[in-house]
Amino acid sequence: MAEAEAVLAGDPISEVASIAHQTIGVVLRDEGFVTEALSQLRAALRLVGRSDLERRADVLAALAVALVYAGRTKAAWRRFDEAAAITPPERRPRLELRRAHALIVGGSYHEALAELDAAIGGSHFLGDELWEGRSLNNRAMVHLALGNADQADDDALRARRMLGRIGQRLEATHAIHNRAHAAELRGDLPEALALMDIAAEEYGELRVRLSDFDIDRARMYLNAGLASEARDACYQALQEAQVRPVKRAELLLAAAQAAMADGDLYTAEVDGDLAGRLFTAQQRPAWAHRARLLSLQAQYLADHPDVRDLSLVPLEPSQAGPEQRRRQRRLLRASAGLVEQMRAERSSQLVVAQLLHGRIAHDAGRDDEAQRSFERAAMSRHTPSGLARTAGWLAAALLADLQHDRRALLHACRRGLDSVDEYRTLLGDLELRALATRQGNEFMTLAMRSGQERKDARGMLWWIERWRATALTVPRARPSRDQELDRQIAALRDVARRLDAAEGSAREALRRDRDQLEAKVRRTQRTQRADGARAPSFDATRILDAMGDTVLLVLVTLDGSLSAITVADGRVSRRPVGRLADALQEARFARFALRRTAFGRVADIPAVGMRLQHALLGESVPAWSRASVVVVPTADLLTAPWGVLPVFADTKLTISPSATLWASARHRARQHGHIALVTGPGLSTGENEVTTLSPLHNQARAIGGEAATVAGALDVLEGARLAHVAAHGTFRADAPMFSSLTMYDGPLTVHDLDRLERPPLEMVLSACDSGNSAPIGAHEALSWCPACWPWEPRPSWPAWSRSMTARRSASCAMCTMSSVRAARSPRVGWPPVRRRTTRFRRPPRRRSPRGGPRGIREGFSRRRTRASLPSAESHGPGRSEPSPRGHCVPRTGRPRPASS
């Protein structure tokens, strides 16, 4: 553009000035300055000679495209018609490409495909690689809009090679962008994110920012379940002043979709309506229909607040009042008209519109109309993409539910979850896999409601195990060594270390640097692929065989209610407990009370435990209570202090996120390896904890002090059979994968531990908040524990133990997940983990020191407990039994303050 401006400054002849004005106009148009571009292109048209028909046709076509960008579609097509009348045959492919581009902007994809086929054939015949590559890129965009992922990828790959060969870097980057979109359409999100990172890097080198890139990245975030990140990306792009009107409308629609996924229905409806009006003014009916569909979805969800976060099951018609019925009839008319319009244009969003229309029709009491709509939507259940099939199977499930066909309902739910699994098993990032489980929420809800209506406790157990903690059971591919990722994590560690000591403005600057580096690490992690292996299926026989005399207690939530499914003596039963909200509130109160006791405050722990028991297990004392119990709570109740429940006072208690994972851990073969002992810096007890443990293990590898760096700790932990880490810990509820243990040179994060090829089989985390977890996705929880799993064909979960207690230290208070013995011993300490011996020798009984925290010093057992993550078993008072891994627990011992 600078060269063209220099030419104009030299008072050129009309023909040269026309070319310079057109060049400036095209650049301004592509950068979003449409008004200035129109002025330049009109000047170019005035200066072109009447006799030069070829040049005049070229300027007319460029002006027509700019008019489309400005939203003046009718004027644009008049200019196209003028250009078509005077375009010579050898220039016809270029005009066809520009016409196709205008049709793409308007959403007329089938007409655009015909124009592009002609443009590609003509350009190839003429040997014009530049315009053939451009046409291939545009045809890839059309195939993407029509759902043809493989054809789109082929065209984009050809365009990338062709345009790269002739030095068109920007348009070659557009081809990479299109390939990322094709990978996303196939359901290969890691590949899509990796290609988007390559495109972002190349756009950055060219100093180009495209609204299309922002829109596609926001959509990928939405598909990954990252609604808040998608929303931020859209609003950040909307703040750019040079956004073209056509792209501003598309960004508004993407922002509305992100707002709806984030639960902000009011913003979704407002932004969707505004985008729809802009599309209508720009004469883009297909886009206007998408905006209208989103607005109707937001209105429908606003009428169903009880199912907004979990599913979209319609209300029964009898539940609606007069005003609600009038609203339903209005929505029914609007959705019916929208379905017909989208069917006429063969929209890719037709299935979504049919599903919505069927729900609204059922709400309005028009079950025949709802059935027809569900039947048509269910035809999409055989499409190639896993996520695309999900909508079809959901329609089939809703149709079966409407017809009271339980067998067909359960079949559709099973196939729908399989479709989601097909998508999830390609994701190598643990967080993305957990978020992807939300895609199957409604299938789970329909199946669980069916089981509850038929009082089928065994069936409900099968379904909850089918979809609980599934992100943890999918075998992950071993992470490859990525130098860029290593560099990012090292930089993040350095920033985090300096952040602890910084103050004032320096602290704010370092916090911004930390957030940027964390975002880079997340982007890199999300490009990891899994090998596509499916999680092991739930085997009820295997669970029952593993139980023996142990009782399995599974908590289930449905429609805001909490139920308990019990497996004991080969029998499965279910009983209602109460409201989930009450259980969550009591769990928060109990954790708060235990934290108070950890700092020496007075708290009535027995009363707290009784209230928590009533909220979690119901008012009646369970008849199944016995010596050994495995509790499988919901994700948001995993951190409840289960050990303070009176019913578990004399019980060997195990907490696990799923029964399948617990059974896998029980059957796992023993691993050979060394004992690793790691001590972090800044502990109030120094290295006493590990020093006490070292003589108990032959050939234990222990590090501490300056040697306890991140690299040193990872080296010691690699291949260990048992690891004991005593360090300060930080749990990040906003970013669980960045939770950390403090080492000498900075934090050791979950991402660091996740890159171990052979993680420890058992791991004791004597660290602050090490047992915390963050609920995510449908029935998932992320914490420090997932990074401890071995890379095995049969993945295992280190079930959490109630013996991971709340501990008091001069440096910080440790409130871990179970917080059980803080209220039951004079002073809470960490017992030594002993190696296996042929004969267990009881240590000498010593008098406990005085001065324990007030309120928990008297009236409770002085029992000592063990914390071992994989086996996660703790024995009752007066017991001294070897654990499944061979480590013995003394009945009593010398209380010793914890490290952190």
JSON list of C-alpha atoms in Angstrom, two decimals, residues 646-821:
[
{"chain": "A", "resi": 646, "resn": "PRO", "atom": "CA", "xyz": [-19.83, -41.14, 63.55]},
{"chain": "A", "resi": 647, "resn": "VAL", "atom": "CA", "xyz": [-20.97, -44.13, 61.50]},
{"chain": "A", "resi": 648, "resn": "PHE", "atom": "CA", "xyz": [-17.40, -44.54, 60.24]},
{"chain": "A", "resi": 649, "resn": "ALA", "atom": "CA", "xyz": [-15.73, -44.24, 63.66]},
{"chain": "A", "resi": 650, "resn": "ASP", "atom": "CA", "xyz": [-14.65, -47.89, 63.74]},
{"chain": "A", "resi": 651, "resn": "THR", "atom": "CA", "xyz": [-14.50, -48.41, 60.00]},
{"chain": "A", "resi": 652, "resn": "LYS", "atom": "CA", "xyz": [-11.68, -48.92, 57.54]},
{"chain": "A", "resi": 653, "resn": "LEU", "atom": "CA", "xyz": [-12.80, -46.23, 55.10]},
{"chain": "A", "resi": 654, "resn": "THR", "atom": "CA", "xyz": [-11.79, -45.69, 51.48]},
{"chain": "A", "resi": 655, "resn": "ILE", "atom": "CA", "xyz": [-12.89, -42.76, 49.31]},
{"chain": "A", "resi": 656, "resn": "SER", "atom": "CA", "xyz": [-12.72, -43.21, 45.53]},
{"chain": "A", "resi": 657, "resn": "PRO", "atom": "CA", "xyz": [-14.13, -41.22, 42.58]},
{"chain": "A", "resi": 658, "resn": "SER", "atom": "CA", "xyz": [-15.51, -44.40, 41.02]},
{"chain": "A", "resi": 659, "resn": "ALA", "atom": "CA", "xyz": [-15.98, -48.06, 41.90]},
{"chain": "A", "resi": 660, "resn": "THR", "atom": "CA", "xyz": [-14.31, -49.14, 38.65]},
{"chain": "A", "resi": 661, "resn": "LEU", "atom": "CA", "xyz": [-11.11, -47.30, 39.52]},
{"chain": "A", "resi": 662, "resn": "TRP", "atom": "CA", "xyz": [-11.12, -48.72, 43.03]},
{"chain": "A", "resi": 663, "resn": "ALA", "atom": "CA", "xyz": [-11.49, -52.26, 41.70]},
{"chain": "A", "resi": 664, "resn": "SER", "atom": "CA", "xyz": [-8.68, -51.67, 39.18]},
{"chain": "A", "resi": 665, "resn": "ALA", "atom": "CA", "xyz": [-6.37, -50.50, 41.96]},
{"chain": "A", "resi": 666, "resn": "ARG", "atom": "CA", "xyz": [-7.20, -53.62, 44.00]},
{"chain": "A", "resi": 667, "resn": "HIS", "atom": "CA", "xyz": [-6.30, -55.95, 41.13]},
{"chain": "A", "resi": 668, "resn": "ARG", "atom": "CA", "xyz": [-3.19, -54.10, 40.00]},
{"chain": "A", "resi": 669, "resn": "ALA", "atom": "CA", "xyz": [0.05, -56.04, 40.07]},
{"chain": "A", "resi": 670, "resn": "ARG", "atom": "CA", "xyz": [2.75, -54.90, 42.46]},
{"chain": "A", "resi": 671, "resn": "GLN", "atom": "CA", "xyz": [5.51, -52.78, 40.97]},
{"chain": "A", "resi": 672, "resn": "HIS", "atom": "CA", "xyz": [9.22, -53.09, 41.76]},
{"chain": "A", "resi": 673, "resn": "GLY", "atom": "CA", "xyz": [11.15, -49.93, 42.45]},
{"chain": "A", "resi": 674, "resn": "HIS", "atom": "CA", "xyz": [12.87, -47.80, 45.01]},
{"chain": "A", "resi": 675, "resn": "ILE", "atom": "CA", "xyz": [11.59, -45.64, 47.87]},
{"chain": "A", "resi": 676, "resn": "ALA", "atom": "CA", "xyz": [11.74, -41.88, 47.19]},
{"chain": "A", "resi": 677, "resn": "LEU", "atom": "CA", "xyz": [11.82, -39.34, 50.04]},
{"chain": "A", "resi": 678, "resn": "VAL", "atom": "CA", "xyz": [11.66, -35.64, 49.15]},
{"chain": "A", "resi": 679, "resn": "THR", "atom": "CA", "xyz": [11.74, -32.65, 51.50]},
{"chain": "A", "resi": 680, "resn": "GLY", "atom": "CA", "xyz": [10.92, -29.16, 50.28]},
{"chain": "A", "resi": 681, "resn": "PRO", "atom": "CA", "xyz": [12.32, -25.91, 51.72]},
{"chain": "A", "resi": 682, "resn": "GLY", "atom": "CA", "xyz": [10.90, -23.68, 54.42]},
{"chain": "A", "resi": 683, "resn": "LEU", "atom": "CA", "xyz": [9.26, -26.34, 56.60]},
{"chain": "A", "resi": 684, "resn": "SER", "atom": "CA", "xyz": [8.92, -25.63, 60.31]},
{"chain": "A", "resi": 685, "resn": "THR", "atom": "CA", "xyz": [10.32, -29.08, 61.12]},
{"chain": "A", "resi": 686, "resn": "GLY", "atom": "CA", "xyz": [13.16, -28.93, 58.60]},
{"chain": "A", "resi": 687, "resn": "GLU", "atom": "CA", "xyz": [14.00, -32.40, 57.28]},
{"chain": "A", "resi": 688, "resn": "ASN", "atom": "CA", "xyz": [12.93, -34.26, 60.44]},
{"chain": "A", "resi": 689, "resn": "GLU", "atom": "CA", "xyz": [10.01, -36.00, 58.75]},
{"chain": "A", "resi": 690, "resn": "VAL", "atom": "CA", "xyz": [12.11, -37.58, 56.02]},
{"chain": "A", "resi": 691, "resn": "THR", "atom": "CA", "xyz": [15.07, -38.14, 58.38]},
{"chain": "A", "resi": 692, "resn": "THR", "atom": "CA", "xyz": [12.81, -40.25, 60.58]},
{"chain": "A", "resi": 693, "resn": "LEU", "atom": "CA", "xyz": [11.60, -42.28, 57.63]},
{"chain": "A", "resi": 694, "resn": "SER", "atom": "CA", "xyz": [14.98, -42.93, 56.00]},
{"chain": "A", "resi": 695, "resn": "PRO", "atom": "CA", "xyz": [16.19, -45.64, 58.46]},
{"chain": "A", "resi": 696, "resn": "LEU", "atom": "CA", "xyz": [12.95, -47.55, 57.99]},
{"chain": "A", "resi": 697, "resn": "HIS", "atom": "CA", "xyz": [13.62, -48.26, 54.29]},
{"chain": "A", "resi": 698, "resn": "ASN", "atom": "CA", "xyz": [16.58, -50.04, 52.83]},
{"chain": "A", "resi": 699, "resn": "GLN", "atom": "CA", "xyz": [18.27, -48.14, 50.00]},
{"chain": "A", "resi": 700, "resn": "ALA", "atom": "CA", "xyz": [15.80, -45.26, 50.08]},
{"chain": "A", "resi": 701, "resn": "ARG", "atom": "CA", "xyz": [16.69, -42.31, 47.86]},
{"chain": "A", "resi": 702, "resn": "ALA", "atom": "CA", "xyz": [16.24, -39.10, 49.84]},
{"chain": "A", "resi": 703, "resn": "ILE", "atom": "CA", "xyz": [16.85, -35.50, 48.78]},
{"chain": "A", "resi": 704, "resn": "GLY", "atom": "CA", "xyz": [16.40, -32.21, 50.58]},
{"chain": "A", "resi": 705, "resn": "GLY", "atom": "CA", "xyz": [17.87, -28.75, 50.93]},
{"chain": "A", "resi": 706, "resn": "GLU", "atom": "CA", "xyz": [19.49, -27.34, 47.79]},
{"chain": "A", "resi": 707, "resn": "ALA", "atom": "CA", "xyz": [19.29, -30.74, 46.09]},
{"chain": "A", "resi": 708, "resn": "ALA", "atom": "CA", "xyz": [15.49, -30.71, 46.28]},
{"chain": "A", "resi": 709, "resn": "THR", "atom": "CA", "xyz": [15.05, -28.88, 42.97]},
{"chain": "A", "resi": 710, "resn": "VAL", "atom": "CA", "xyz": [12.25, -29.67, 40.54]},
{"chain": "A", "resi": 711, "resn": "ALA", "atom": "CA", "xyz": [14.61, -31.64, 38.30]},
{"chain": "A", "resi": 712, "resn": "GLY", "atom": "CA", "xyz": [16.07, -33.48, 41.30]},
{"chain": "A", "resi": 713, "resn": "ALA", "atom": "CA", "xyz": [12.64, -34.34, 42.68]},
{"chain": "A", "resi": 714, "resn": "LEU", "atom": "CA", "xyz": [11.42, -35.63, 39.30]},
{"chain": "A", "resi": 715, "resn": "ASP", "atom": "CA", "xyz": [14.56, -37.74, 38.94]},
{"chain": "A", "resi": 716, "resn": "VAL", "atom": "CA", "xyz": [13.99, -39.35, 42.35]},
{"chain": "A", "resi": 717, "resn": "LEU", "atom": "CA", "xyz": [10.27, -39.86, 41.75]},
{"chain": "A", "resi": 718, "resn": "GLU", "atom": "CA", "xyz": [10.78, -41.54, 38.36]},
{"chain": "A", "resi": 719, "resn": "GLY", "atom": "CA", "xyz": [10.07, -45.25, 38.72]},
{"chain": "A", "resi": 720, "resn": "ALA", "atom": "CA", "xyz": [9.60, -45.18, 42.49]},
{"chain": "A", "resi": 721, "resn": "ARG", "atom": "CA", "xyz": [7.47, -47.83, 44.17]},
{"chain": "A", "resi": 722, "resn": "LEU", "atom": "CA", "xyz": [6.67, -45.52, 47.07]},
{"chain": "A", "resi": 723, "resn": "ALA", "atom": "CA", "xyz": [7.25, -41.77, 47.30]},
{"chain": "A", "resi": 724, "resn": "HIS", "atom": "CA", "xyz": [6.89, -39.53, 50.33]},
{"chain": "A", "resi": 725, "resn": "VAL", "atom": "CA", "xyz": [6.96, -35.78, 49.64]},
{"chain": "A", "resi": 726, "resn": "ALA", "atom": "CA", "xyz": [6.98, -33.29, 52.52]},
{"chain": "A", "resi": 727, "resn": "ALA", "atom": "CA", "xyz": [6.66, -29.75, 51.20]},
{"chain": "A", "resi": 728, "resn": "HIS", "atom": "CA", "xyz": [4.55, -26.65, 51.19]},
{"chain": "A", "resi": 729, "resn": "GLY", "atom": "CA", "xyz": [1.69, -27.05, 48.73]},
{"chain": "A", "resi": 730, "resn": "THR", "atom": "CA", "xyz": [-0.67, -24.77, 46.87]},
{"chain": "A", "resi": 731, "resn": "PHE", "atom": "CA", "xyz": [-3.98, -25.89, 45.40]},
{"chain": "A", "resi": 732, "resn": "ARG", "atom": "CA", "xyz": [-5.36, -23.80, 42.52]},
{"chain": "A", "resi": 733, "resn": "ALA", "atom": "CA", "xyz": [-9.13, -24.22, 42.32]},
{"chain": "A", "resi": 734, "resn": "ASP", "atom": "CA", "xyz": [-9.19, -21.95, 39.25]},
{"chain": "A", "resi": 735, "resn": "ALA", "atom": "CA", "xyz": [-6.48, -24.02, 37.55]},
{"chain": "A", "resi": 736, "resn": "PRO", "atom": "CA", "xyz": [-6.06, -27.45, 39.22]},
{"chain": "A", "resi": 737, "resn": "MET", "atom": "CA", "xyz": [-3.33, -28.54, 36.82]},
{"chain": "A", "resi": 738, "resn": "PHE", "atom": "CA", "xyz": [-1.16, -25.66, 38.09]},
{"chain": "A", "resi": 739, "resn": "SER", "atom": "CA", "xyz": [-1.40, -26.78, 41.71]},
{"chain": "A", "resi": 740, "resn": "SER", "atom": "CA", "xyz": [2.11, -27.07, 43.01]},
{"chain": "A", "resi": 741, "resn": "LEU", "atom": "CA", "xyz": [4.58, -28.31, 45.63]},
{"chain": "A", "resi": 742, "resn": "THR", "atom": "CA", "xyz": [7.32, -25.87, 46.63]},
{"chain": "A", "resi": 743, "resn": "MET", "atom": "CA", "xyz": [10.83, -27.06, 45.75]},
{"chain": "A", "resi": 744, "resn": "TYR", "atom": "CA", "xyz": [14.16, -25.26, 46.24]},
{"chain": "A", "resi": 745, "resn": "ASP", "atom": "CA", "xyz": [14.14, -23.62, 42.77]},
{"chain": "A", "resi": 746, "resn": "GLY", "atom": "CA", "xyz": [10.39, -23.03, 42.47]},
{"chain": "A", "resi": 747, "resn": "PRO", "atom": "CA", "xyz": [7.05, -24.86, 42.27]},
{"chain": "A", "resi": 748, "resn": "LEU", "atom": "CA", "xyz": [6.69, -28.42, 41.02]},
{"chain": "A", "resi": 749, "resn": "THR", "atom": "CA", "xyz": [3.34, -28.39, 39.24]},
{"chain": "A", "resi": 750, "resn": "VAL", "atom": "CA", "xyz": [0.96, -31.14, 38.21]},
{"chain": "A", "resi": 751, "resn": "HIS", "atom": "CA", "xyz": [2.14, -30.58, 34.62]},
{"chain": "A", "resi": 752, "resn": "ASP", "atom": "CA", "xyz": [5.68, -31.48, 35.73]},
{"chain": "A", "resi": 753, "resn": "LEU", "atom": "CA", "xyz": [4.56, -34.67, 37.42]},
{"chain": "A", "resi": 754, "resn": "ASP", "atom": "CA", "xyz": [2.31, -35.50, 34.48]},
{"chain": "A", "resi": 755, "resn": "ARG", "atom": "CA", "xyz": [5.37, -35.81, 32.25]},
{"chain": "A", "resi": 756, "resn": "LEU", "atom": "CA", "xyz": [6.92, -38.65, 34.25]},
{"chain": "A", "resi": 757, "resn": "GLU", "atom": "CA", "xyz": [7.17, -41.82, 32.20]},
{"chain": "A", "resi": 758, "resn": "ARG", "atom": "CA", "xyz": [6.91, -44.06, 35.28]},
{"chain": "A", "resi": 759, "resn": "PRO", "atom": "CA", "xyz": [5.19, -42.19, 38.12]},
{"chain": "A", "resi": 760, "resn": "PRO", "atom": "CA", "xyz": [5.33, -43.63, 41.65]},
{"chain": "A", "resi": 761, "resn": "LEU", "atom": "CA", "xyz": [2.96, -46.49, 42.36]},
{"chain": "A", "resi": 762, "resn": "GLU", "atom": "CA", "xyz": [2.15, -45.06, 45.80]},
{"chain": "A", "resi": 763, "resn": "MET", "atom": "CA", "xyz": [2.59, -41.50, 46.87]},
{"chain": "A", "resi": 764, "resn": "VAL", "atom": "CA", "xyz": [2.25, -39.79, 50.24]},
{"chain": "A", "resi": 765, "resn": "LEU", "atom": "CA", "xyz": [1.74, -36.04, 49.89]},
{"chain": "A", "resi": 766, "resn": "SER", "atom": "CA", "xyz": [2.48, -34.40, 53.23]},
{"chain": "A", "resi": 767, "resn": "ALA", "atom": "CA", "xyz": [1.63, -30.98, 51.88]},
{"chain": "A", "resi": 768, "resn": "CYS", "atom": "CA", "xyz": [-0.94, -28.23, 52.28]},
{"chain": "A", "resi": 769, "resn": "ASP", "atom": "CA", "xyz": [-4.19, -28.83, 50.39]},
{"chain": "A", "resi": 770, "resn": "SER", "atom": "CA", "xyz": [-2.73, -31.84, 48.58]},
{"chain": "A", "resi": 771, "resn": "GLY", "atom": "CA", "xyz": [-6.01, -33.73, 48.89]},
{"chain": "A", "resi": 772, "resn": "ASN", "atom": "CA", "xyz": [-8.19, -30.96, 47.49]},
{"chain": "A", "resi": 773, "resn": "SER", "atom": "CA", "xyz": [-9.92, -31.35, 44.16]},
{"chain": "A", "resi": 774, "resn": "ALA", "atom": "CA", "xyz": [-11.90, -29.15, 41.78]},
{"chain": "A", "resi": 775, "resn": "PRO", "atom": "CA", "xyz": [-15.15, -30.46, 40.26]},
{"chain": "A", "resi": 776, "resn": "ILE", "atom": "CA", "xyz": [-15.09, -30.12, 36.49]},
{"chain": "A", "resi": 777, "resn": "GLY", "atom": "CA", "xyz": [-17.16, -31.41, 33.60]},
{"chain": "A", "resi": 778, "resn": "ALA", "atom": "CA", "xyz": [-20.04, -33.75, 34.40]},
{"chain": "A", "resi": 779, "resn": "HIS", "atom": "CA", "xyz": [-18.82, -36.09, 37.17]},
{"chain": "A", "resi": 780, "resn": "GLU", "atom": "CA", "xyz": [-15.09, -35.38, 37.17]},
{"chain": "A", "resi": 781, "resn": "ALA", "atom": "CA", "xyz": [-12.62, -33.88, 39.64]},
{"chain": "A", "resi": 782, "resn": "LEU", "atom": "CA", "xyz": [-9.07, -32.68, 39.02]},
{"chain": "A", "resi": 783, "resn": "SER", "atom": "CA", "xyz": [-6.37, -32.44, 41.65]},
{"chain": "A", "resi": 784, "resn": "TRP", "atom": "CA", "xyz": [-2.84, -33.53, 42.45]},
{"chain": "A", "resi": 785, "resn": "CYS", "atom": "CA", "xyz": [-3.86, -37.18, 42.46]},
{"chain": "A", "resi": 786, "resn": "PRO", "atom": "CA", "xyz": [-4.41, -37.71, 38.68]},
{"chain": "A", "resi": 787, "resn": "ALA", "atom": "CA", "xyz": [-0.75, -36.97, 37.99]},
{"chain": "A", "resi": 788, "resn": "CYS", "atom": "CA", "xyz": [0.25, -39.92, 40.19]},
{"chain": "A", "resi": 789, "resn": "TRP", "atom": "CA", "xyz": [-1.28, -42.62, 38.00]},
{"chain": "A", "resi": 790, "resn": "PRO", "atom": "CA", "xyz": [1.00, -45.00, 36.16]},
{"chain": "A", "resi": 791, "resn": "TRP", "atom": "CA", "xyz": [0.96, -45.14, 32.38]},
{"chain": "A", "resi": 792, "resn": "GLU", "atom": "CA", "xyz": [-0.59, -48.58, 32.30]},
{"chain": "A", "resi": 793, "resn": "PRO", "atom": "CA", "xyz": [-3.07, -50.33, 30.02]},
{"chain": "A", "resi": 794, "resn": "ARG", "atom": "CA", "xyz": [-5.24, -50.62, 33.13]},
{"chain": "A", "resi": 795, "resn": "PRO", "atom": "CA", "xyz": [-5.11, -47.15, 34.64]},
{"chain": "A", "resi": 796, "resn": "SER", "atom": "CA", "xyz": [-5.70, -46.88, 38.33]},
{"chain": "A", "resi": 797, "resn": "TRP", "atom": "CA", "xyz": [-6.88, -44.17, 40.69]},
{"chain": "A", "resi": 798, "resn": "PRO", "atom": "CA", "xyz": [-5.15, -43.70, 44.00]},
{"chain": "A", "resi": 799, "resn": "ALA", "atom": "CA", "xyz": [-8.31, -43.71, 46.10]},
{"chain": "A", "resi": 800, "resn": "TRP", "atom": "CA", "xyz": [-8.23, -41.02, 48.72]},
{"chain": "A", "resi": 801, "resn": "SER", "atom": "CA", "xyz": [-8.03, -41.99, 52.37]},
{"chain": "A", "resi": 802, "resn": "ARG", "atom": "CA", "xyz": [-9.70, -40.40, 55.31]},
{"chain": "A", "resi": 803, "resn": "SER", "atom": "CA", "xyz": [-6.35, -40.59, 57.08]},
{"chain": "A", "resi": 804, "resn": "MET", "atom": "CA", "xyz": [-5.10, -37.63, 55.06]},
{"chain": "A", "resi": 805, "resn": "THR", "atom": "CA", "xyz": [-5.73, -35.24, 57.88]},
{"chain": "A", "resi": 806, "resn": "ALA", "atom": "CA", "xyz": [-5.87, -31.58, 58.67]},
{"chain": "A", "resi": 807, "resn": "ARG", "atom": "CA", "xyz": [-2.56, -30.71, 60.23]},
{"chain": "A", "resi": 808, "resn": "ARG", "atom": "CA", "xyz": [-1.26, -27.71, 62.06]},
{"chain": "A", "resi": 809, "resn": "SER", "atom": "CA", "xyz": [2.16, -26.24, 61.42]},
{"chain": "A", "resi": 810, "resn": "ALA", "atom": "CA", "xyz": [3.92, -23.04, 62.41]},
{"chain": "A", "resi": 811, "resn": "SER", "atom": "CA", "xyz": [4.39, -22.20, 58.74]},
{"chain": "A", "resi": 812, "resn": "CYS", "atom": "CA", "xyz": [0.98, -23.04, 57.30]},
{"chain": "A", "resi": 813, "resn": "ALA", "atom": "CA", "xyz": [-2.14, -25.02, 58.05]},
{"chain": "A", "resi": 814, "resn": "MET", "atom": "CA", "xyz": [-2.62, -28.17, 56.04]},
{"chain": "A", "resi": 815, "resn": "CYS", "atom": "CA", "xyz": [-6.26, -28.83, 55.23]},
{"chain": "A", "resi": 816, "resn": "THR", "atom": "CA", "xyz": [-6.30, -31.85, 52.99]},
{"chain": "A", "resi": 817, "resn": "MET", "atom": "CA", "xyz": [-9.21, -33.64, 51.52]},
{"chain": "A", "resi": 818, "resn": "SER", "atom": "CA", "xyz": [-10.39, -35.89, 54.28]},
{"chain": "A", "resi": 819, "resn": "SER", "atom": "CA", "xyz": [-9.48, -33.98, 57.45]},
{"chain": "A", "resi": 820, "resn": "VAL", "atom": "CA", "xyz": [-10.50, -36.94, 59.55]},
{"chain": "A", "resi": 821, "resn": "ARG", "atom": "CA", "xyz": [-8.19, -37.33, 62.50]}
]
